Amino acid sequence: MSDDPPGPSRHRPAHLLVAGATGALRPAVLAATARGDTVTALARTAGPLGELEHRTGGRARPLPRDYEAPGLPEALAGAARESPFTGALLYCPLATPATVRALTAAVEPGRPVVLLLTSAHAAPDGEVGGGAVGARGDGAALAWTPARLPAAARPVPGCRLLVLGWRTEPEGPRWHTPEEISEAALRVLDADPARDAVLGRVRPWSSRPR
């Protein structure tokens, strides 16, 4: 792992908002609830959310909805009415900046919010990458960091960024598993002091999985 996510701190949020709770961050929901946290799990489909609720003994509270549908701020306010959100893990690569801001705004001010970004955000200039920017040239900056990202990559000041790269194995490069992604996301969430991180590597760009 290049730019390893920082180690855990003494603080652990009591009520997490997790967007992407039935996909890449499902293991994070299980790990957070196992350590005693409550999780509001946001995803589009009710079935997998219900399974999470059952498996965690109710510590994972389902919030089945499309985050781009109208009424998101109201739904989040309702979920946090009895217990405010004290942290968030957000994996929503197709969300608009306005939606990410709404998700972040639901968390108490000053509390940690981790926004997971796909490797496309680290693409060198001129490469296909969904509007991503990064170091110029494929061979440049093997130690690429999120500091190279434009200000727009951080929709809310203070939001922590975790850029998802890839892992190099003897048999070839591969993308990270949900377990690896979730472990890194929780480490960034718990870190004190706060900092951004990259999971795996994003250079050389030509070595990324196809």
Tab-separated table of N, CA and C in Angstrom, residues 51-210:
chain	number	residue	atom	x	y	z
A	51	GLU	N	-30.807	-7.663	5.489
A	51	GLU	CA	-29.893	-8.725	5.917
A	51	GLU	C	-28.820	-8.164	6.841
A	52	LEU	N	-28.315	-6.968	6.521
A	52	LEU	CA	-27.334	-6.327	7.378
A	52	LEU	C	-27.924	-6.015	8.754
A	53	GLU	N	-29.144	-5.534	8.759
A	53	GLU	CA	-29.802	-5.217	10.033
A	53	GLU	C	-29.922	-6.467	10.898
A	54	HIS	N	-30.331	-7.565	10.269
A	54	HIS	CA	-30.491	-8.818	11.006
A	54	HIS	C	-29.139	-9.332	11.501
A	55	ARG	N	-28.149	-9.299	10.644
A	55	ARG	CA	-26.837	-9.857	11.011
A	55	ARG	C	-26.173	-9.062	12.138
A	56	THR	N	-26.441	-7.769	12.208
A	56	THR	CA	-25.803	-6.930	13.220
A	56	THR	C	-26.682	-6.747	14.458
A	57	GLY	N	-27.753	-7.484	14.547
A	57	GLY	CA	-28.627	-7.366	15.707
A	57	GLY	C	-29.281	-6.004	15.824
A	58	GLY	N	-29.506	-5.356	14.698
A	58	GLY	CA	-30.167	-4.056	14.692
A	58	GLY	C	-29.233	-2.872	14.804
A	59	ARG	N	-27.937	-3.104	14.955
A	59	ARG	CA	-26.998	-1.980	15.039
A	59	ARG	C	-26.847	-1.269	13.697
A	60	ALA	N	-27.082	-1.987	12.610
A	60	ALA	CA	-27.120	-1.360	11.293
A	60	ALA	C	-28.569	-1.009	10.982
A	61	ARG	N	-28.844	0.270	10.875
A	61	ARG	CA	-30.208	0.747	10.641
A	61	ARG	C	-30.390	1.045	9.150
A	62	PRO	N	-31.270	0.322	8.480
A	62	PRO	CA	-31.408	0.491	7.032
A	62	PRO	C	-31.997	1.851	6.654
A	63	LEU	N	-31.455	2.431	5.618
A	63	LEU	CA	-32.020	3.630	5.007
A	63	LEU	C	-32.037	3.390	3.499
A	64	PRO	N	-33.062	2.638	3.028
A	64	PRO	CA	-33.109	2.278	1.605
A	64	PRO	C	-33.639	3.425	0.754
A	65	ARG	N	-32.773	3.977	-0.069
A	65	ARG	CA	-33.200	5.044	-0.967
A	65	ARG	C	-32.087	5.336	-1.967
A	66	ASP	N	-32.490	5.911	-3.086
A	66	ASP	CA	-31.539	6.438	-4.056
A	66	ASP	C	-31.081	7.791	-3.530
A	67	TYR	N	-29.784	7.955	-3.319
A	67	TYR	CA	-29.327	9.204	-2.718
A	67	TYR	C	-29.532	10.406	-3.625
A	68	GLU	N	-29.814	10.183	-4.910
A	68	GLU	CA	-30.088	11.306	-5.797
A	68	GLU	C	-31.581	11.653	-5.839
A	69	ALA	N	-32.418	10.865	-5.173
A	69	ALA	CA	-33.845	11.149	-5.149
A	69	ALA	C	-34.133	12.353	-4.262
A	70	PRO	N	-35.208	13.081	-4.546
A	70	PRO	CA	-35.540	14.244	-3.712
A	70	PRO	C	-35.771	13.834	-2.256
A	71	GLY	N	-35.496	14.752	-1.355
A	71	GLY	CA	-35.779	14.511	0.053
A	71	GLY	C	-34.647	13.907	0.848
A	72	LEU	N	-33.432	13.874	0.275
A	72	LEU	CA	-32.316	13.267	1.001
A	72	LEU	C	-32.017	13.983	2.327
A	73	PRO	N	-31.922	15.309	2.358
A	73	PRO	CA	-31.623	15.963	3.647
A	73	PRO	C	-32.649	15.637	4.723
A	74	GLU	N	-33.910	15.573	4.341
A	74	GLU	CA	-34.953	15.263	5.308
A	74	GLU	C	-34.824	13.833	5.815
A	75	ALA	N	-34.516	12.901	4.907
A	75	ALA	CA	-34.352	11.502	5.314
A	75	ALA	C	-33.174	11.343	6.257
A	76	LEU	N	-32.082	12.043	5.987
A	76	LEU	CA	-30.910	11.970	6.852
A	76	LEU	C	-31.192	12.608	8.213
A	77	ALA	N	-31.915	13.715	8.205
A	77	ALA	CA	-32.262	14.360	9.473
A	77	ALA	C	-33.124	13.441	10.325
A	78	GLY	N	-34.029	12.721	9.692
A	78	GLY	CA	-34.859	11.772	10.432
A	78	GLY	C	-34.042	10.642	11.018
A	79	ALA	N	-33.064	10.152	10.261
A	79	ALA	CA	-32.225	9.055	10.747
A	79	ALA	C	-31.343	9.482	11.910
A	80	ALA	N	-31.033	10.769	11.981
A	80	ALA	CA	-30.143	11.274	13.032
A	80	ALA	C	-30.889	11.985	14.149
A	81	ARG	N	-32.215	11.913	14.132
A	81	ARG	CA	-32.992	12.695	15.092
A	81	ARG	C	-32.679	12.307	16.535
A	82	GLU	N	-32.617	11.013	16.828
A	82	GLU	CA	-32.397	10.571	18.197
A	82	GLU	C	-30.909	10.505	18.545
A	83	SER	N	-30.066	10.321	17.542
A	83	SER	CA	-28.626	10.199	17.774
A	83	SER	C	-27.894	10.820	16.594
A	84	PRO	N	-27.280	11.980	16.779
A	84	PRO	CA	-26.615	12.664	15.659
A	84	PRO	C	-25.502	11.813	15.057
A	85	PHE	N	-25.274	12.019	13.766
A	85	PHE	CA	-24.157	11.355	13.104
A	85	PHE	C	-22.844	11.950	13.603
A	86	THR	N	-21.935	11.080	14.023
A	86	THR	CA	-20.636	11.538	14.500
A	86	THR	C	-19.505	11.112	13.569
A	87	GLY	N	-19.839	10.656	12.385
A	87	GLY	CA	-18.851	10.290	11.389
A	87	GLY	C	-19.547	9.717	10.173
A	88	ALA	N	-18.831	9.653	9.053
A	88	ALA	CA	-19.423	9.112	7.828
A	88	ALA	C	-18.364	8.506	6.933
A	89	LEU	N	-18.755	7.443	6.249
A	89	LEU	CA	-17.984	6.831	5.168
A	89	LEU	C	-18.849	6.915	3.921
A	90	LEU	N	-18.362	7.548	2.886
A	90	LEU	CA	-19.169	7.811	1.698
A	90	LEU	C	-18.500	7.236	0.456
A	91	TYR	N	-19.092	6.167	-0.082
A	91	TYR	CA	-18.649	5.648	-1.375
A	91	TYR	C	-19.831	5.770	-2.317
A	92	CYS	N	-19.826	6.836	-3.067
A	92	CYS	CA	-20.934	7.126	-3.982
A	92	CYS	C	-20.352	7.792	-5.221
A	93	PRO	N	-19.606	7.019	-6.034
A	93	PRO	CA	-18.849	7.605	-7.155
A	93	PRO	C	-19.708	8.279	-8.216
A	94	LEU	N	-21.003	7.949	-8.272
A	94	LEU	CA	-21.874	8.555	-9.276
A	94	LEU	C	-22.682	9.723	-8.721
A	95	ALA	N	-22.476	10.056	-7.467
A	95	ALA	CA	-23.237	11.132	-6.842
A	95	ALA	C	-22.774	12.498	-7.348
A	96	THR	N	-23.697	13.434	-7.406
A	96	THR	CA	-23.344	14.803	-7.764
A	96	THR	C	-22.665	15.484	-6.568
A	97	PRO	N	-21.896	16.526	-6.817
A	97	PRO	CA	-21.301	17.263	-5.698
A	97	PRO	C	-22.341	17.758	-4.697
A	98	ALA	N	-23.516	18.152	-5.178
A	98	ALA	CA	-24.564	18.621	-4.273
A	98	ALA	C	-25.012	17.503	-3.339
A	99	THR	N	-25.098	16.283	-3.860
A	99	THR	CA	-25.488	15.151	-3.029
A	99	THR	C	-24.422	14.848	-1.984
A	100	VAL	N	-23.157	14.878	-2.389
A	100	VAL	CA	-22.073	14.647	-1.427
A	100	VAL	C	-22.102	15.704	-0.334
A	101	ARG	N	-22.380	16.948	-0.710
A	101	ARG	CA	-22.466	18.007	0.304
A	101	ARG	C	-23.623	17.756	1.260
A	102	ALA	N	-24.752	17.263	0.732
A	102	ALA	CA	-25.892	16.968	1.594
A	102	ALA	C	-25.569	15.839	2.566
A	103	LEU	N	-24.863	14.806	2.090
A	103	LEU	CA	-24.475	13.707	2.965
A	103	LEU	C	-23.520	14.194	4.051
A	104	THR	N	-22.571	15.018	3.666
A	104	THR	CA	-21.588	15.530	4.621
A	104	THR	C	-22.240	16.462	5.636
A	105	ALA	N	-23.182	17.266	5.174
A	105	ALA	CA	-23.838	18.230	6.055
A	105	ALA	C	-24.663	17.551	7.141
A	106	ALA	N	-25.012	16.285	6.942
A	106	ALA	CA	-25.800	15.570	7.946
A	106	ALA	C	-24.983	15.202	9.173
A	107	VAL	N	-23.648	15.269	9.066
A	107	VAL	CA	-22.749	14.895	10.158
A	107	VAL	C	-22.469	16.112	11.021
A	108	GLU	N	-22.349	15.884	12.326
A	108	GLU	CA	-22.047	16.974	13.237
A	108	GLU	C	-20.782	17.714	12.794
A	109	PRO	N	-20.777	19.045	12.873
A	109	PRO	CA	-19.585	19.816	12.473
A	109	PRO	C	-18.343	19.375	13.244
A	110	GLY	N	-17.246	19.268	12.508
A	110	GLY	CA	-15.985	18.888	13.129
A	110	GLY	C	-15.763	17.397	13.243
A	111	ARG	N	-16.760	16.608	12.912
A	111	ARG	CA	-16.619	15.156	12.985
A	111	ARG	C	-16.053	14.621	11.670
A	112	PRO	N	-15.400	13.445	11.694
A	112	PRO	CA	-14.715	12.957	10.482
A	112	PRO	C	-15.664	12.419	9.417
A	113	VAL	N	-15.423	12.827	8.199
A	113	VAL	CA	-16.142	12.324	7.021
A	113	VAL	C	-15.101	11.862	6.018
A	114	VAL	N	-15.206	10.621	5.569
A	114	VAL	CA	-14.272	10.069	4.592
A	114	VAL	C	-14.999	9.883	3.267
A	115	LEU	N	-14.501	10.522	2.233
A	115	LEU	CA	-15.039	10.380	0.887
A	115	LEU	C	-14.100	9.498	0.087
A	116	LEU	N	-14.615	8.361	-0.389
A	116	LEU	CA	-13.808	7.436	-1.178
A	116	LEU	C	-13.909	7.813	-2.649
A	117	LEU	N	-12.754	7.937	-3.307
A	117	LEU	CA	-12.686	8.297	-4.715
A	117	LEU	C	-12.089	7.145	-5.512
A	118	THR	N	-12.592	6.914	-6.712
A	118	THR	CA	-12.047	5.868	-7.559
A	118	THR	C	-10.691	6.282	-8.110
A	119	SER	N	-9.956	5.311	-8.639
A	119	SER	CA	-8.620	5.583	-9.174
A	119	SER	C	-8.659	6.555	-10.343
A	120	ALA	N	-9.823	6.706	-10.991
A	120	ALA	CA	-9.931	7.632	-12.115
A	120	ALA	C	-9.530	9.046	-11.732
A	121	HIS	N	-9.676	9.399	-10.464
A	121	HIS	CA	-9.304	10.742	-10.026
A	121	HIS	C	-7.794	10.961	-10.072
A	122	ALA	N	-7.040	9.888	-10.148
A	122	ALA	CA	-5.581	10.009	-10.198
A	122	ALA	C	-5.041	9.854	-11.610
A	123	ALA	N	-5.922	9.784	-12.597
A	123	ALA	CA	-5.462	9.583	-13.969
A	123	ALA	C	-4.590	10.732	-14.437
A	124	PRO	N	-3.473	10.437	-15.121
A	124	PRO	CA	-2.651	11.516	-15.683
A	124	PRO	C	-3.448	12.320	-16.697
A	125	ASP	N	-3.061	13.561	-16.910
A	125	ASP	CA	-3.738	14.402	-17.897
A	125	ASP	C	-3.764	13.706	-19.252
A	126	GLY	N	-4.946	13.766	-19.875
A	126	GLY	CA	-5.078	13.182	-21.202
A	126	GLY	C	-5.562	11.753	-21.191
A	127	GLU	N	-5.610	11.102	-20.019
A	127	GLU	CA	-6.098	9.738	-19.947
A	127	GLU	C	-7.599	9.743	-19.684
A	128	VAL	N	-8.263	8.657	-20.078
A	128	VAL	CA	-9.679	8.514	-19.770
A	128	VAL	C	-9.809	8.300	-18.275
A	129	GLY	N	-10.646	9.111	-17.617
A	129	GLY	CA	-10.751	8.959	-16.180
A	129	GLY	C	-11.897	9.725	-15.567
A	130	GLY	N	-12.952	9.979	-16.315
A	130	GLY	CA	-14.109	10.596	-15.722
A	130	GLY	C	-13.841	11.985	-15.170
A	131	GLY	N	-13.092	12.802	-15.886
A	131	GLY	CA	-12.849	14.151	-15.420
A	131	GLY	C	-11.747	14.248	-14.394
A	132	ALA	N	-10.989	13.181	-14.235
A	132	ALA	CA	-9.936	13.192	-13.223
A	132	ALA	C	-8.741	13.995	-13.704
A	133	VAL	N	-7.966	14.475	-12.751
A	133	VAL	CA	-6.708	15.123	-13.073
A	133	VAL	C	-5.647	14.563	-12.156
A	134	GLY	N	-4.400	14.730	-12.524
A	134	GLY	CA	-3.340	14.202	-11.679
A	134	GLY	C	-2.001	14.685	-12.182
A	135	ALA	N	-0.961	13.908	-11.916
A	135	ALA	CA	0.365	14.269	-12.382
A	135	ALA	C	0.416	14.202	-13.904
A	136	ARG	N	1.253	15.008	-14.497
A	136	ARG	CA	1.375	15.004	-15.962
A	136	ARG	C	2.333	13.903	-16.380
A	137	GLY	N	1.819	13.005	-17.222
A	137	GLY	CA	2.677	11.945	-17.728
A	137	GLY	C	2.584	10.679	-16.909
A	138	ASP	N	2.648	9.533	-17.596
A	138	ASP	CA	2.466	8.252	-16.925
A	138	ASP	C	3.622	7.908	-16.008
A	139	GLY	N	4.824	8.302	-16.349
A	139	GLY	CA	5.963	7.917	-15.542
A	139	GLY	C	6.243	8.844	-14.371
A	140	ALA	N	5.496	9.950	-14.282
A	140	ALA	CA	5.778	10.936	-13.245
A	140	ALA	C	5.157	10.549	-11.919
A	141	ALA	N	5.821	10.942	-10.852
A	141	ALA	CA	5.252	10.907	-9.497
A	141	ALA	C	4.727	9.541	-9.098
A	142	LEU	N	5.651	8.577	-8.953
A	142	LEU	CA	5.237	7.278	-8.421
A	142	LEU	C	4.646	7.428	-7.031
A	143	ALA	N	5.018	8.478	-6.334
A	143	ALA	CA	4.477	8.747	-5.005
A	143	ALA	C	3.345	9.762	-5.104
A	144	TRP	N	2.439	9.552	-6.049
A	144	TRP	CA	1.294	10.449	-6.219
A	144	TRP	C	0.494	10.508	-4.925
A	145	THR	N	0.001	11.703	-4.579
A	145	THR	CA	-0.803	11.869	-3.378
A	145	THR	C	-2.063	12.665	-3.708
A	146	PRO	N	-3.079	12.607	-2.860
A	146	PRO	CA	-4.300	13.387	-3.091
A	146	PRO	C	-4.068	14.891	-3.092
A	147	ALA	N	-2.901	15.355	-2.630
A	147	ALA	CA	-2.602	16.786	-2.676
A	147	ALA	C	-2.579	17.298	-4.108
A	148	ARG	N	-2.417	16.394	-5.075
A	148	ARG	CA	-2.391	16.784	-6.482
A	148	ARG	C	-3.791	17.001	-7.048
A	149	LEU	N	-4.806	16.633	-6.306
A	149	LEU	CA	-6.175	16.784	-6.789
A	149	LEU	C	-6.606	18.252	-6.761
A	150	PRO	N	-7.522	18.627	-7.655
A	150	PRO	CA	-8.046	19.998	-7.616
A	150	PRO	C	-8.942	20.196	-6.400
A	151	ALA	N	-9.179	21.424	-6.055
A	151	ALA	CA	-10.010	21.729	-4.889
A	151	ALA	C	-11.406	21.129	-5.024
A	152	ALA	N	-11.913	21.008	-6.257
A	152	ALA	CA	-13.265	20.494	-6.462
A	152	ALA	C	-13.407	19.032	-6.068
A	153	ALA	N	-12.310	18.302	-5.943
A	153	ALA	CA	-12.392	16.894	-5.540
A	153	ALA	C	-12.830	16.754	-4.091
A	154	ARG	N	-12.703	17.831	-3.334
A	154	ARG	CA	-13.103	17.837	-1.928
A	154	ARG	C	-14.326	18.746	-1.821
A	155	PRO	N	-15.538	18.189	-1.957
A	155	PRO	CA	-16.739	19.027	-2.013
A	155	PRO	C	-16.965	19.861	-0.756
A	156	VAL	N	-16.438	19.385	0.374
A	156	VAL	CA	-16.628	20.085	1.638
A	156	VAL	C	-15.273	20.241	2.322
A	157	PRO	N	-14.907	21.430	2.775
A	157	PRO	CA	-13.634	21.598	3.488
A	157	PRO	C	-13.555	20.664	4.691
A	158	GLY	N	-12.392	20.066	4.872
A	158	GLY	CA	-12.199	19.178	6.003
A	158	GLY	C	-12.560	17.731	5.735
A	159	CYS	N	-13.202	17.469	4.609
A	159	CYS	CA	-13.543	16.089	4.246
A	159	CYS	C	-12.255	15.319	3.950
A	160	ARG	N	-12.120	14.122	4.501
A	160	ARG	CA	-10.932	13.308	4.273
A	160	ARG	C	-11.106	12.491	2.992
A	161	LEU	N	-10.084	12.401	2.191
A	161	LEU	CA	-10.149	11.678	0.921
A	161	LEU	C	-9.370	10.374	1.007
A	162	LEU	N	-9.982	9.316	0.504
A	162	LEU	CA	-9.308	8.033	0.332
A	162	LEU	C	-9.428	7.654	-1.136
A	163	VAL	N	-8.312	7.728	-1.847
A	163	VAL	CA	-8.292	7.391	-3.272
A	163	VAL	C	-8.002	5.902	-3.402
A	164	LEU	N	-8.863	5.207	-4.127
A	164	LEU	CA	-8.746	3.757	-4.268
A	164	LEU	C	-7.890	3.421	-5.483
A	165	GLY	N	-6.685	2.946	-5.234
A	165	GLY	CA	-5.820	2.502	-6.310
A	165	GLY	C	-5.965	1.011	-6.543
A	166	TRP	N	-4.863	0.350	-6.855
A	166	TRP	CA	-4.898	-1.092	-7.103
A	166	TRP	C	-3.751	-1.752	-6.366
A	167	ARG	N	-3.786	-3.057	-6.337
A	167	ARG	CA	-2.788	-3.852	-5.626
A	167	ARG	C	-1.988	-4.655	-6.642
A	168	THR	N	-0.694	-4.700	-6.467
A	168	THR	CA	0.167	-5.466	-7.355
A	168	THR	C	0.464	-6.823	-6.746
A	169	GLU	N	0.154	-7.874	-7.478
A	169	GLU	CA	0.393	-9.246	-7.042
A	169	GLU	C	1.350	-9.920	-8.023
A	170	PRO	N	1.987	-11.046	-7.628
A	170	PRO	CA	2.871	-11.756	-8.554
A	170	PRO	C	2.173	-12.137	-9.857
A	171	GLU	N	0.876	-12.443	-9.767
A	171	GLU	CA	0.142	-12.832	-10.974
A	171	GLU	C	-0.403	-11.647	-11.749
A	172	GLY	N	-0.203	-10.441	-11.231
A	172	GLY	CA	-0.651	-9.248	-11.936
A	172	GLY	C	-1.428	-8.305	-11.027
A	173	PRO	N	-1.729	-7.104	-11.493
A	173	PRO	CA	-2.442	-6.132	-10.668
A	173	PRO	C	-3.912	-6.510	-10.515
A	174	ARG	N	-4.501	-6.081	-9.430
A	174	ARG	CA	-5.934	-6.319	-9.200
A	174	ARG	C	-6.500	-5.163	-8.389
A	175	TRP	N	-7.821	-5.015	-8.488
A	175	TRP	CA	-8.505	-4.029	-7.662
A	175	TRP	C	-8.639	-4.563	-6.240
A	176	HIS	N	-8.840	-3.687	-5.297
A	176	HIS	CA	-8.971	-4.098	-3.907
A	176	HIS	C	-10.339	-4.705	-3.628
A	177	THR	N	-10.364	-5.588	-2.653
A	177	THR	CA	-11.597	-6.231	-2.234
A	177	THR	C	-12.390	-5.300	-1.317
A	178	PRO	N	-13.700	-5.555	-1.130
A	178	PRO	CA	-14.464	-4.762	-0.161
A	178	PRO	C	-13.849	-4.796	1.232
A	179	GLU	N	-13.288	-5.919	1.612
A	179	GLU	CA	-12.658	-6.013	2.934
A	179	GLU	C	-11.468	-5.059	3.042
A	180	GLU	N	-10.640	-5.021	2.010
A	180	GLU	CA	-9.470	-4.138	2.021
A	180	GLU	C	-9.888	-2.668	1.987
A	181	ILE	N	-10.887	-2.371	1.172
A	181	ILE	CA	-11.386	-1.000	1.086
A	181	ILE	C	-11.979	-0.559	2.417
A	182	SER	N	-12.765	-1.421	3.028
A	182	SER	CA	-13.425	-1.075	4.291
A	182	SER	C	-12.419	-0.873	5.411
A	183	GLU	N	-11.412	-1.735	5.474
A	183	GLU	CA	-10.395	-1.600	6.514
A	183	GLU	C	-9.677	-0.261	6.386
A	184	ALA	N	-9.315	0.102	5.151
A	184	ALA	CA	-8.627	1.371	4.928
A	184	ALA	C	-9.532	2.550	5.263
A	185	ALA	N	-10.803	2.464	4.882
A	185	ALA	CA	-11.733	3.561	5.141
A	185	ALA	C	-11.900	3.802	6.630
A	186	LEU	N	-12.001	2.746	7.415
A	186	LEU	CA	-12.135	2.908	8.861
A	186	LEU	C	-10.861	3.475	9.481
A	187	ARG	N	-9.723	3.088	8.963
A	187	ARG	CA	-8.462	3.621	9.488
A	187	ARG	C	-8.360	5.124	9.222
A	188	VAL	N	-8.772	5.554	8.043
A	188	VAL	CA	-8.762	6.988	7.739
A	188	VAL	C	-9.777	7.712	8.621
A	189	LEU	N	-10.928	7.123	8.827
A	189	LEU	CA	-11.958	7.721	9.678
A	189	LEU	C	-11.449	7.918	11.103
A	190	ASP	N	-10.761	6.920	11.632
A	190	ASP	CA	-10.335	6.931	13.027
A	190	ASP	C	-9.041	7.700	13.264
A	191	ALA	N	-8.350	8.071	12.192
A	191	ALA	CA	-7.013	8.651	12.334
A	191	ALA	C	-7.038	10.002	13.043
A	192	ASP	N	-6.024	10.220	13.839
A	192	ASP	CA	-5.838	11.493	14.516
A	192	ASP	C	-4.328	11.750	14.589
A	193	PRO	N	-3.820	12.763	13.883
A	193	PRO	CA	-4.555	13.791	13.161
A	193	PRO	C	-5.089	13.290	11.816
A	194	ALA	N	-6.018	14.061	11.275
A	194	ALA	CA	-6.642	13.686	10.008
A	194	ALA	C	-5.670	13.880	8.847
A	195	ARG	N	-5.774	12.981	7.871
A	195	ARG	CA	-5.057	13.190	6.617
A	195	ARG	C	-5.685	12.333	5.537
A	196	ASP	N	-5.418	12.705	4.292
A	196	ASP	CA	-5.881	11.927	3.148
A	196	ASP	C	-4.976	10.721	2.951
A	197	ALA	N	-5.421	9.790	2.111
A	197	ALA	CA	-4.622	8.590	1.881
A	197	ALA	C	-4.936	7.999	0.513
A	198	VAL	N	-4.037	7.144	0.067
A	198	VAL	CA	-4.227	6.352	-1.144
A	198	VAL	C	-4.158	4.887	-0.738
A	199	LEU	N	-5.113	4.102	-1.182
A	199	LEU	CA	-5.077	2.667	-0.937
A	199	LEU	C	-4.410	1.997	-2.128
A	200	GLY	N	-3.262	1.384	-1.892
A	200	GLY	CA	-2.537	0.726	-2.968
A	200	GLY	C	-1.695	1.710	-3.750
A	201	ARG	N	-1.709	1.583	-5.059
A	201	ARG	CA	-0.878	2.437	-5.901
A	201	ARG	C	-1.690	2.958	-7.071
A	202	VAL	N	-1.297	4.118	-7.582
A	202	VAL	CA	-1.946	4.686	-8.766
A	202	VAL	C	-0.917	5.041	-9.842
A	203	ARG	N	0.309	4.593	-9.652
A	203	ARG	CA	1.375	4.779	-10.622
A	203	ARG	C	2.245	3.522	-10.644
A	204	PRO	N	2.834	3.163	-11.791
A	204	PRO	CA	2.587	3.827	-13.069
A	204	PRO	C	1.176	3.526	-13.572
A	205	TRP	N	0.556	4.517	-14.173
A	205	TRP	CA	-0.830	4.401	-14.613
A	205	TRP	C	-1.025	3.242	-15.589
A	206	SER	N	0.006	2.954	-16.377
A	206	SER	CA	-0.096	1.879	-17.368
A	206	SER	C	-0.207	0.503	-16.727
A	207	SER	N	0.075	0.409	-15.408
A	207	SER	CA	0.010	-0.900	-14.748
A	207	SER	C	-1.350	-1.185	-14.111
A	208	ARG	N	-2.314	-0.277	-14.232
A	208	ARG	CA	-3.604	-0.490	-13.595
A	208	ARG	C	-4.326	-1.696	-14.207
A	209	PRO	N	-5.156	-2.369	-13.406
A	209	PRO	CA	-5.908	-3.525	-13.942
A	209	PRO	C	-6.792	-3.131	-15.106
A	210	ARG	N	-6.938	-4.040	-16.025
A	210	ARG	CA	-7.776	-3.774	-17.212
A	210	ARG	C	-9.120	-4.478	-17.078
